[in-house]
Amino acid sequence: MITHNFFNDLFVIPILNVLVALYVGLHSLGLPGAFGFAIVLLTVGIRFLLHPFFKQQIDTARKMQTIKPHLDRLQAQHKQDPKKLQQEQLLLYKEHGLNPASGCLFLIIQIPIFIGLYSTLNLFLANGVGTKVIANINSVLYSEIIKINSAIDPQFFGFNLALTPQNAGVGFYYIIPVLTGVLQYFQAVATTAKPAEVPANKKALAKKDDKGKKPDTAGDFQKAMNTQMKYIFPFMIGYFAFTLPVGLSLYWNIFSLFSILQYRRANK
């Protein structure tokens, strides 16, 4: 049941109102699977709402890739003086109008929205659509016009959005976690920056200069992180999709599709 508190008032209840308004509007048109389409439209709306932060993330990633050779040079020059290195890096960021932390805003802002949406969908999907649940939902709606008067049909293209693939007992529900993991993999591939190619003559010089130097632990760490994002994270998300209601996976998959398309378009 939903109660009034800071998080619910800021995220859950507004998202709930938008979702119900979309559902009521689509249901009044007699559209089959109205609740599923309401989730899709809500996802698209959230994606466009977050677009400025997404654009900022892309711009930050491009600038970081541009100044990477300068950062590498500073690390080589001041590797014995971490304080000086930090000062020079900050000056470089300032010179290029770059705030590395700004690239994380897209991810940070997604977290409370995703939790809010999860809590919202749980009201419908995990707790059922009985009289008490509908009465509780109606009690926090902003307008009488969008109040729900009957039970919500969770069916959407043959899937019950309230079921989890784990408990559905039907084989084709396993498509959902597999599809979710695959889309997450392609999203990770699309968002992973490709290292700039180094000419052959510079590679030869680098090999000479690198003799006696310590291994590039920062580079190794970045490679490890990229590997986790590309292979381990999709398995994790796929497992979550296996244990969570299909309706939440629907949101996640639509969001991933938009991410893939927007990243590819931005990186053309």
PDB file of C-alpha atoms in Angstrom:
ATOM      1  CA  MET A   1       0.000   0.000   0.000  1.00  0.00           C
ATOM      2  CA  ILE A   2       1.193   3.480  -0.795  1.00  0.00           C
ATOM      3  CA  THR A   3       1.699   6.036   1.972  1.00  0.00           C
ATOM      4  CA  HIS A   4       2.726   9.672   1.969  1.00  0.00           C
ATOM      5  CA  ASN A   5       6.414  10.270   2.628  1.00  0.00           C
ATOM      6  CA  PHE A   6       9.159  12.325   1.001  1.00  0.00           C
ATOM      7  CA  PHE A   7      10.197   9.735  -1.602  1.00  0.00           C
ATOM      8  CA  ASN A   8       6.668   8.675  -2.502  1.00  0.00           C
ATOM      9  CA  ASP A   9       5.449  12.264  -2.816  1.00  0.00           C
ATOM     10  CA  LEU A  10       8.424  13.201  -5.000  1.00  0.00           C
ATOM     11  CA  PHE A  11       8.653  10.136  -7.261  1.00  0.00           C
ATOM     12  CA  VAL A  12       6.130   7.332  -6.739  1.00  0.00           C
ATOM     13  CA  ILE A  13       2.862   9.283  -6.612  1.00  0.00           C
ATOM     14  CA  PRO A  14       3.641  11.538  -9.641  1.00  0.00           C
ATOM     15  CA  ILE A  15       4.713   8.488 -11.704  1.00  0.00           C
ATOM     16  CA  LEU A  16       1.591   6.649 -10.521  1.00  0.00           C
ATOM     17  CA  ASN A  17      -0.639   9.530 -11.632  1.00  0.00           C
ATOM     18  CA  VAL A  18       0.942   9.667 -15.090  1.00  0.00           C
ATOM     19  CA  LEU A  19       0.683   5.884 -15.526  1.00  0.00           C
ATOM     20  CA  VAL A  20      -2.970   5.795 -14.443  1.00  0.00           C
ATOM     21  CA  ALA A  21      -3.846   8.772 -16.661  1.00  0.00           C
ATOM     22  CA  LEU A  22      -2.265   7.040 -19.667  1.00  0.00           C
ATOM     23  CA  TYR A  23      -4.010   3.777 -18.853  1.00  0.00           C
ATOM     24  CA  VAL A  24      -7.426   5.393 -18.383  1.00  0.00           C
ATOM     25  CA  GLY A  25      -7.044   7.319 -21.653  1.00  0.00           C
ATOM     26  CA  LEU A  26      -6.015   4.231 -23.657  1.00  0.00           C
ATOM     27  CA  HIS A  27      -8.606   2.011 -21.959  1.00  0.00           C
ATOM     28  CA  SER A  28     -11.369   4.508 -22.807  1.00  0.00           C
ATOM     29  CA  LEU A  29     -10.404   4.091 -26.474  1.00  0.00           C
ATOM     30  CA  GLY A  30     -10.962   0.347 -26.172  1.00  0.00           C
ATOM     31  CA  LEU A  31      -7.295  -0.467 -26.905  1.00  0.00           C
ATOM     32  CA  PRO A  32      -6.366  -4.091 -26.016  1.00  0.00           C
ATOM     33  CA  GLY A  33      -3.375  -4.293 -23.690  1.00  0.00           C
ATOM     34  CA  ALA A  34      -3.948  -0.707 -22.543  1.00  0.00           C
ATOM     35  CA  PHE A  35      -1.901  -1.162 -19.369  1.00  0.00           C
ATOM     36  CA  GLY A  36       1.125  -2.439 -21.322  1.00  0.00           C
ATOM     37  CA  PHE A  37       0.933   0.435 -23.783  1.00  0.00           C
ATOM     38  CA  ALA A  38       0.635   2.843 -20.840  1.00  0.00           C
ATOM     39  CA  ILE A  39       3.948   1.480 -19.501  1.00  0.00           C
ATOM     40  CA  VAL A  40       5.530   1.908 -22.954  1.00  0.00           C
ATOM     41  CA  LEU A  41       4.330   5.522 -23.257  1.00  0.00           C
ATOM     42  CA  LEU A  42       5.483   6.275 -19.704  1.00  0.00           C
ATOM     43  CA  THR A  43       8.920   4.864 -20.540  1.00  0.00           C
ATOM     44  CA  VAL A  44       9.165   6.999 -23.684  1.00  0.00           C
ATOM     45  CA  GLY A  45       8.123  10.063 -21.675  1.00  0.00           C
ATOM     46  CA  ILE A  46      10.734   9.416 -18.981  1.00  0.00           C
ATOM     47  CA  ARG A  47      13.368   8.877 -21.660  1.00  0.00           C
ATOM     48  CA  PHE A  48      12.652  12.242 -23.282  1.00  0.00           C
ATOM     49  CA  LEU A  49      12.564  13.881 -19.855  1.00  0.00           C
ATOM     50  CA  LEU A  50      16.057  12.535 -19.164  1.00  0.00           C
ATOM     51  CA  HIS A  51      17.380  13.420 -22.632  1.00  0.00           C
ATOM     52  CA  PRO A  52      19.261  16.594 -21.495  1.00  0.00           C
ATOM     53  CA  PHE A  53      21.179  14.516 -18.946  1.00  0.00           C
ATOM     54  CA  PHE A  54      21.809  11.827 -21.554  1.00  0.00           C
ATOM     55  CA  LYS A  55      23.168  14.458 -23.959  1.00  0.00           C
ATOM     56  CA  GLN A  56      25.419  15.790 -21.217  1.00  0.00           C
ATOM     57  CA  GLN A  57      26.748  12.279 -20.605  1.00  0.00           C
ATOM     58  CA  ILE A  58      27.563  11.878 -24.316  1.00  0.00           C
ATOM     59  CA  ASP A  59      29.288  15.283 -24.462  1.00  0.00           C
ATOM     60  CA  THR A  60      31.328  14.482 -21.358  1.00  0.00           C
ATOM     61  CA  ALA A  61      32.417  11.122 -22.783  1.00  0.00           C
ATOM     62  CA  ARG A  62      33.510  12.770 -26.049  1.00  0.00           C
ATOM     63  CA  LYS A  63      35.511  15.465 -24.255  1.00  0.00           C
ATOM     64  CA  MET A  64      37.149  12.876 -21.983  1.00  0.00           C
ATOM     65  CA  GLN A  65      38.177  10.899 -25.058  1.00  0.00           C
ATOM     66  CA  THR A  66      39.583  14.075 -26.640  1.00  0.00           C
ATOM     67  CA  ILE A  67      41.725  15.051 -23.651  1.00  0.00           C
ATOM     68  CA  LYS A  68      42.854  11.495 -22.831  1.00  0.00           C
ATOM     69  CA  PRO A  69      46.292  11.980 -24.491  1.00  0.00           C
ATOM     70  CA  HIS A  70      46.801  15.109 -22.358  1.00  0.00           C
ATOM     71  CA  LEU A  71      45.789  13.206 -19.211  1.00  0.00           C
ATOM     72  CA  ASP A  72      48.213  10.401 -20.074  1.00  0.00           C
ATOM     73  CA  ARG A  73      51.014  12.925 -20.521  1.00  0.00           C
ATOM     74  CA  LEU A  74      50.248  14.575 -17.178  1.00  0.00           C
ATOM     75  CA  GLN A  75      50.259  11.199 -15.448  1.00  0.00           C
ATOM     76  CA  ALA A  76      53.668  10.442 -16.933  1.00  0.00           C
ATOM     77  CA  GLN A  77      55.058  13.855 -15.947  1.00  0.00           C
ATOM     78  CA  HIS A  78      53.730  13.958 -12.380  1.00  0.00           C
ATOM     79  CA  LYS A  79      53.486  10.305 -11.409  1.00  0.00           C
ATOM     80  CA  GLN A  80      55.709  10.963  -8.389  1.00  0.00           C
ATOM     81  CA  ASP A  81      53.631  13.930  -7.212  1.00  0.00           C
ATOM     82  CA  PRO A  82      49.927  13.011  -6.874  1.00  0.00           C
ATOM     83  CA  LYS A  83      48.996  16.455  -5.540  1.00  0.00           C
ATOM     84  CA  LYS A  84      50.557  18.233  -8.510  1.00  0.00           C
ATOM     85  CA  LEU A  85      48.933  15.724 -10.861  1.00  0.00           C
ATOM     86  CA  GLN A  86      45.507  16.447  -9.392  1.00  0.00           C
ATOM     87  CA  GLN A  87      46.042  20.209  -9.738  1.00  0.00           C
ATOM     88  CA  GLU A  88      47.103  19.886 -13.371  1.00  0.00           C
ATOM     89  CA  GLN A  89      44.168  17.607 -14.153  1.00  0.00           C
ATOM     90  CA  LEU A  90      41.717  20.090 -12.633  1.00  0.00           C
ATOM     91  CA  LEU A  91      43.263  22.885 -14.709  1.00  0.00           C
ATOM     92  CA  LEU A  92      42.918  20.750 -17.837  1.00  0.00           C
ATOM     93  CA  TYR A  93      39.263  20.004 -17.062  1.00  0.00           C
ATOM     94  CA  LYS A  94      38.614  23.705 -16.476  1.00  0.00           C
ATOM     95  CA  GLU A  95      40.358  24.664 -19.718  1.00  0.00           C
ATOM     96  CA  HIS A  96      38.069  22.343 -21.696  1.00  0.00           C
ATOM     97  CA  GLY A  97      34.937  23.275 -19.719  1.00  0.00           C
ATOM     98  CA  LEU A  98      34.671  19.737 -18.443  1.00  0.00           C
ATOM     99  CA  ASN A  99      33.215  18.349 -15.234  1.00  0.00           C
ATOM    100  CA  PRO A 100      33.808  14.561 -15.159  1.00  0.00           C
ATOM    101  CA  ALA A 101      31.141  14.091 -12.502  1.00  0.00           C
ATOM    102  CA  SER A 102      28.475  15.510 -14.821  1.00  0.00           C
ATOM    103  CA  GLY A 103      28.643  12.360 -16.947  1.00  0.00           C
ATOM    104  CA  CYS A 104      27.254  10.380 -14.000  1.00  0.00           C
ATOM    105  CA  LEU A 105      24.095  12.493 -13.687  1.00  0.00           C
ATOM    106  CA  PHE A 106      22.208  10.380 -16.231  1.00  0.00           C
ATOM    107  CA  LEU A 107      22.818   7.240 -14.156  1.00  0.00           C
ATOM    108  CA  ILE A 108      22.240   8.902 -10.770  1.00  0.00           C
ATOM    109  CA  ILE A 109      18.902  10.434 -11.799  1.00  0.00           C
ATOM    110  CA  GLN A 110      17.735   7.126 -13.282  1.00  0.00           C
ATOM    111  CA  ILE A 111      18.058   5.342  -9.927  1.00  0.00           C
ATOM    112  CA  PRO A 112      15.273   7.103  -7.930  1.00  0.00           C
ATOM    113  CA  ILE A 113      13.044   7.152 -11.025  1.00  0.00           C
ATOM    114  CA  PHE A 114      13.533   3.416 -11.531  1.00  0.00           C
ATOM    115  CA  ILE A 115      12.834   2.736  -7.831  1.00  0.00           C
ATOM    116  CA  GLY A 116       9.766   4.970  -8.054  1.00  0.00           C
ATOM    117  CA  LEU A 117       8.526   3.130 -11.130  1.00  0.00           C
ATOM    118  CA  TYR A 118       9.232  -0.245  -9.498  1.00  0.00           C
ATOM    119  CA  SER A 119       7.194   0.798  -6.454  1.00  0.00           C
ATOM    120  CA  THR A 120       4.414   2.053  -8.740  1.00  0.00           C
ATOM    121  CA  LEU A 121       4.259  -1.132 -10.811  1.00  0.00           C
ATOM    122  CA  ASN A 122       4.357  -3.232  -7.659  1.00  0.00           C
ATOM    123  CA  LEU A 123       1.074  -1.641  -6.595  1.00  0.00           C
ATOM    124  CA  PHE A 124      -0.510  -3.097  -9.741  1.00  0.00           C
ATOM    125  CA  LEU A 125       1.563  -6.156 -10.499  1.00  0.00           C
ATOM    126  CA  ALA A 126       2.798  -7.686  -7.245  1.00  0.00           C
ATOM    127  CA  ASN A 127      -0.157  -6.773  -5.018  1.00  0.00           C
ATOM    128  CA  GLY A 128      -2.871  -7.587  -7.517  1.00  0.00           C
ATOM    129  CA  VAL A 129      -5.749  -5.369  -8.576  1.00  0.00           C
ATOM    130  CA  GLY A 130      -8.272  -6.053  -5.817  1.00  0.00           C
ATOM    131  CA  THR A 131     -10.728  -3.545  -4.407  1.00  0.00           C
ATOM    132  CA  LYS A 132      -8.395  -2.439  -1.593  1.00  0.00           C
ATOM    133  CA  VAL A 133      -5.472  -1.874  -3.967  1.00  0.00           C
ATOM    134  CA  ILE A 134      -7.562   0.161  -6.415  1.00  0.00           C
ATOM    135  CA  ALA A 135      -9.040   2.179  -3.542  1.00  0.00           C
ATOM    136  CA  ASN A 136      -5.539   2.926  -2.254  1.00  0.00           C
ATOM    137  CA  ILE A 137      -4.364   3.987  -5.724  1.00  0.00           C
ATOM    138  CA  ASN A 138      -7.425   6.194  -6.212  1.00  0.00           C
ATOM    139  CA  SER A 139      -6.765   7.884  -2.870  1.00  0.00           C
ATOM    140  CA  VAL A 140      -3.474   9.394  -4.106  1.00  0.00           C
ATOM    141  CA  LEU A 141      -4.578  10.440  -7.586  1.00  0.00           C
ATOM    142  CA  TYR A 142      -4.577  14.153  -8.339  1.00  0.00           C
ATOM    143  CA  SER A 143      -7.902  14.220 -10.187  1.00  0.00           C
ATOM    144  CA  GLU A 144     -11.262  12.461 -10.034  1.00  0.00           C
ATOM    145  CA  ILE A 145     -11.195  12.167 -13.846  1.00  0.00           C
ATOM    146  CA  ILE A 146      -8.472   9.512 -13.870  1.00  0.00           C
ATOM    147  CA  LYS A 147      -9.767   7.355 -11.046  1.00  0.00           C
ATOM    148  CA  ILE A 148      -9.945   3.612 -11.770  1.00  0.00           C
ATOM    149  CA  ASN A 149     -13.430   2.113 -11.671  1.00  0.00           C
ATOM    150  CA  SER A 150     -12.689  -1.510 -12.556  1.00  0.00           C
ATOM    151  CA  ALA A 151      -9.961  -4.140 -12.336  1.00  0.00           C
ATOM    152  CA  ILE A 152      -6.968  -3.694 -14.632  1.00  0.00           C
ATOM    153  CA  ASP A 153      -6.279  -6.359 -17.253  1.00  0.00           C
ATOM    154  CA  PRO A 154      -2.516  -7.120 -17.088  1.00  0.00           C
ATOM    155  CA  GLN A 155      -2.419  -9.027 -20.410  1.00  0.00           C
ATOM    156  CA  PHE A 156      -0.099  -7.636 -23.088  1.00  0.00           C
ATOM    157  CA  PHE A 157       0.676  -9.541 -26.330  1.00  0.00           C
ATOM    158  CA  GLY A 158       0.134 -12.892 -24.637  1.00  0.00           C
ATOM    159  CA  PHE A 159       2.114 -12.033 -21.485  1.00  0.00           C
ATOM    160  CA  ASN A 160       0.678 -11.396 -18.064  1.00  0.00           C
ATOM    161  CA  LEU A 161       2.573  -8.306 -16.888  1.00  0.00           C
ATOM    162  CA  ALA A 162       1.918  -9.233 -13.257  1.00  0.00           C
ATOM    163  CA  LEU A 163       3.738 -12.581 -13.480  1.00  0.00           C
ATOM    164  CA  THR A 164       7.449 -13.247 -13.187  1.00  0.00           C
ATOM    165  CA  PRO A 165       9.092 -15.643 -15.688  1.00  0.00           C
ATOM    166  CA  GLN A 166      10.273 -17.608 -12.663  1.00  0.00           C
ATOM    167  CA  ASN A 167       6.720 -18.320 -11.481  1.00  0.00           C
ATOM    168  CA  ALA A 168       4.791 -18.198 -14.765  1.00  0.00           C
ATOM    169  CA  GLY A 169       5.154 -21.918 -15.438  1.00  0.00           C
ATOM    170  CA  VAL A 170       5.090 -21.282 -19.209  1.00  0.00           C
ATOM    171  CA  GLY A 171       8.183 -21.760 -21.350  1.00  0.00           C
ATOM    172  CA  PHE A 172       7.839 -18.718 -23.606  1.00  0.00           C
ATOM    173  CA  TYR A 173       8.094 -16.406 -20.582  1.00  0.00           C
ATOM    174  CA  TYR A 174      11.824 -17.237 -20.531  1.00  0.00           C
ATOM    175  CA  ILE A 175      12.112 -15.100 -23.662  1.00  0.00           C
ATOM    176  CA  ILE A 176      11.806 -12.036 -21.415  1.00  0.00           C
ATOM    177  CA  PRO A 177      15.013 -12.445 -19.325  1.00  0.00           C
ATOM    178  CA  VAL A 178      16.952 -13.579 -22.416  1.00  0.00           C
ATOM    179  CA  LEU A 179      15.785 -10.556 -24.424  1.00  0.00           C
ATOM    180  CA  THR A 180      16.520  -8.250 -21.478  1.00  0.00           C
ATOM    181  CA  GLY A 181      20.080  -9.567 -21.137  1.00  0.00           C
ATOM    182  CA  VAL A 182      20.726  -9.304 -24.903  1.00  0.00           C
ATOM    183  CA  LEU A 183      19.462  -5.720 -25.056  1.00  0.00           C
ATOM    184  CA  GLN A 184      21.586  -4.820 -22.030  1.00  0.00           C
ATOM    185  CA  TYR A 185      24.636  -6.280 -23.792  1.00  0.00           C
ATOM    186  CA  PHE A 186      24.054  -4.206 -26.939  1.00  0.00           C
ATOM    187  CA  GLN A 187      23.472  -1.151 -24.774  1.00  0.00           C
ATOM    188  CA  ALA A 188      26.821  -1.739 -23.070  1.00  0.00           C
ATOM    189  CA  VAL A 189      28.521  -2.151 -26.474  1.00  0.00           C
ATOM    190  CA  ALA A 190      26.927   1.059 -27.737  1.00  0.00           C
ATOM    191  CA  THR A 191      27.954   3.061 -24.668  1.00  0.00           C
ATOM    192  CA  THR A 192      31.529   1.779 -24.393  1.00  0.00           C
ATOM    193  CA  ALA A 193      33.928   4.291 -25.896  1.00  0.00           C
ATOM    194  CA  LYS A 194      36.351   2.840 -28.442  1.00  0.00           C
ATOM    195  CA  PRO A 195      39.996   3.728 -27.805  1.00  0.00           C
ATOM    196  CA  ALA A 196      41.627   5.998 -30.344  1.00  0.00           C
ATOM    197  CA  GLU A 197      43.872   4.208 -32.820  1.00  0.00           C
ATOM    198  CA  VAL A 198      47.584   4.838 -32.477  1.00  0.00           C
ATOM    199  CA  PRO A 199      49.737   5.099 -35.622  1.00  0.00           C
ATOM    200  CA  ALA A 200      52.376   2.381 -36.111  1.00  0.00           C
ATOM    201  CA  ASN A 201      55.334   4.765 -35.674  1.00  0.00           C
ATOM    202  CA  LYS A 202      53.930   6.009 -32.377  1.00  0.00           C
ATOM    203  CA  LYS A 203      53.390   2.451 -31.221  1.00  0.00           C
ATOM    204  CA  ALA A 204      57.061   1.715 -31.867  1.00  0.00           C
ATOM    205  CA  LEU A 205      58.133   4.802 -29.926  1.00  0.00           C
ATOM    206  CA  ALA A 206      55.772   3.891 -27.118  1.00  0.00           C
ATOM    207  CA  LYS A 207      57.337   0.452 -26.809  1.00  0.00           C
ATOM    208  CA  LYS A 208      60.788   2.027 -26.420  1.00  0.00           C
ATOM    209  CA  ASP A 209      59.579   4.597 -23.916  1.00  0.00           C
ATOM    210  CA  ASP A 210      57.651   2.036 -21.896  1.00  0.00           C
ATOM    211  CA  LYS A 211      60.740  -0.049 -21.081  1.00  0.00           C
ATOM    212  CA  GLY A 212      61.241  -0.092 -17.344  1.00  0.00           C
ATOM    213  CA  LYS A 213      57.889   1.578 -16.627  1.00  0.00           C
ATOM    214  CA  LYS A 214      55.269   0.090 -14.343  1.00  0.00           C
ATOM    215  CA  PRO A 215      52.219  -1.532 -15.934  1.00  0.00           C
ATOM    216  CA  ASP A 216      49.292   0.757 -16.681  1.00  0.00           C
ATOM    217  CA  THR A 217      47.017  -0.270 -13.805  1.00  0.00           C
ATOM    218  CA  ALA A 218      44.490   2.439 -14.682  1.00  0.00           C
ATOM    219  CA  GLY A 219      44.158   1.037 -18.192  1.00  0.00           C
ATOM    220  CA  ASP A 220      43.788  -2.497 -16.843  1.00  0.00           C
ATOM    221  CA  PHE A 221      41.085  -1.315 -14.443  1.00  0.00           C
ATOM    222  CA  GLN A 222      39.195   0.383 -17.289  1.00  0.00           C
ATOM    223  CA  LYS A 223      39.377  -2.789 -19.378  1.00  0.00           C
ATOM    224  CA  ALA A 224      38.052  -4.822 -16.447  1.00  0.00           C
ATOM    225  CA  MET A 225      35.178  -2.399 -15.977  1.00  0.00           C
ATOM    226  CA  ASN A 226      34.313  -2.532 -19.682  1.00  0.00           C
ATOM    227  CA  THR A 227      34.319  -6.341 -19.537  1.00  0.00           C
ATOM    228  CA  GLN A 228      31.959  -6.326 -16.568  1.00  0.00           C
ATOM    229  CA  MET A 229      29.623  -3.868 -18.289  1.00  0.00           C
ATOM    230  CA  LYS A 230      29.578  -5.905 -21.504  1.00  0.00           C
ATOM    231  CA  TYR A 231      29.297  -9.443 -20.129  1.00  0.00           C
ATOM    232  CA  ILE A 232      28.584  -9.649 -16.392  1.00  0.00           C
ATOM    233  CA  PHE A 233      26.045  -6.830 -16.087  1.00  0.00           C
ATOM    234  CA  PRO A 234      23.728  -8.240 -18.820  1.00  0.00           C
ATOM    235  CA  PHE A 235      23.623 -11.566 -16.953  1.00  0.00           C
ATOM    236  CA  MET A 236      22.702  -9.734 -13.741  1.00  0.00           C
ATOM    237  CA  ILE A 237      19.936  -7.733 -15.433  1.00  0.00           C
ATOM    238  CA  GLY A 238      18.693 -10.892 -17.160  1.00  0.00           C
ATOM    239  CA  TYR A 239      18.444 -12.629 -13.786  1.00  0.00           C
ATOM    240  CA  PHE A 240      16.521  -9.698 -12.319  1.00  0.00           C
ATOM    241  CA  ALA A 241      14.142  -9.903 -15.290  1.00  0.00           C
ATOM    242  CA  PHE A 242      13.692 -13.607 -14.472  1.00  0.00           C
ATOM    243  CA  THR A 243      12.595 -12.841 -10.905  1.00  0.00           C
ATOM    244  CA  LEU A 244      10.648  -9.570 -11.392  1.00  0.00           C
ATOM    245  CA  PRO A 245       7.207  -8.974 -12.958  1.00  0.00           C
ATOM    246  CA  VAL A 246       7.194  -8.833 -16.762  1.00  0.00           C
ATOM    247  CA  GLY A 247       5.783  -5.304 -16.608  1.00  0.00           C
ATOM    248  CA  LEU A 248       9.011  -4.009 -15.089  1.00  0.00           C
ATOM    249  CA  SER A 249      11.070  -5.805 -17.757  1.00  0.00           C
ATOM    250  CA  LEU A 250       8.887  -4.117 -20.387  1.00  0.00           C
ATOM    251  CA  TYR A 251       9.947  -0.733 -19.027  1.00  0.00           C
ATOM    252  CA  TRP A 252      13.608  -1.768 -18.874  1.00  0.00           C
ATOM    253  CA  ASN A 253      13.654  -3.152 -22.418  1.00  0.00           C
ATOM    254  CA  ILE A 254      11.980  -0.112 -23.991  1.00  0.00           C
ATOM    255  CA  PHE A 255      14.434   2.098 -22.115  1.00  0.00           C
ATOM    256  CA  SER A 256      17.378   0.010 -23.371  1.00  0.00           C
ATOM    257  CA  LEU A 257      16.136   0.195 -26.975  1.00  0.00           C
ATOM    258  CA  PHE A 258      15.979   3.974 -26.792  1.00  0.00           C
ATOM    259  CA  SER A 259      19.465   4.081 -25.245  1.00  0.00           C
ATOM    260  CA  ILE A 260      20.956   1.950 -28.030  1.00  0.00           C
ATOM    261  CA  LEU A 261      19.341   4.011 -30.782  1.00  0.00           C
ATOM    262  CA  GLN A 262      20.287   7.353 -29.220  1.00  0.00           C
ATOM    263  CA  TYR A 263      23.894   6.348 -28.525  1.00  0.00           C
ATOM    264  CA  ARG A 264      24.363   5.086 -32.061  1.00  0.00           C
ATOM    265  CA  ARG A 265      22.806   8.220 -33.513  1.00  0.00           C
ATOM    266  CA  ALA A 266      24.952  10.470 -31.293  1.00  0.00           C
ATOM    267  CA  ASN A 267      28.147   8.613 -32.186  1.00  0.00           C
ATOM    268  CA  LYS A 268      27.657   8.644 -35.957  1.00  0.00           C
TER     269      LYS A 268
END
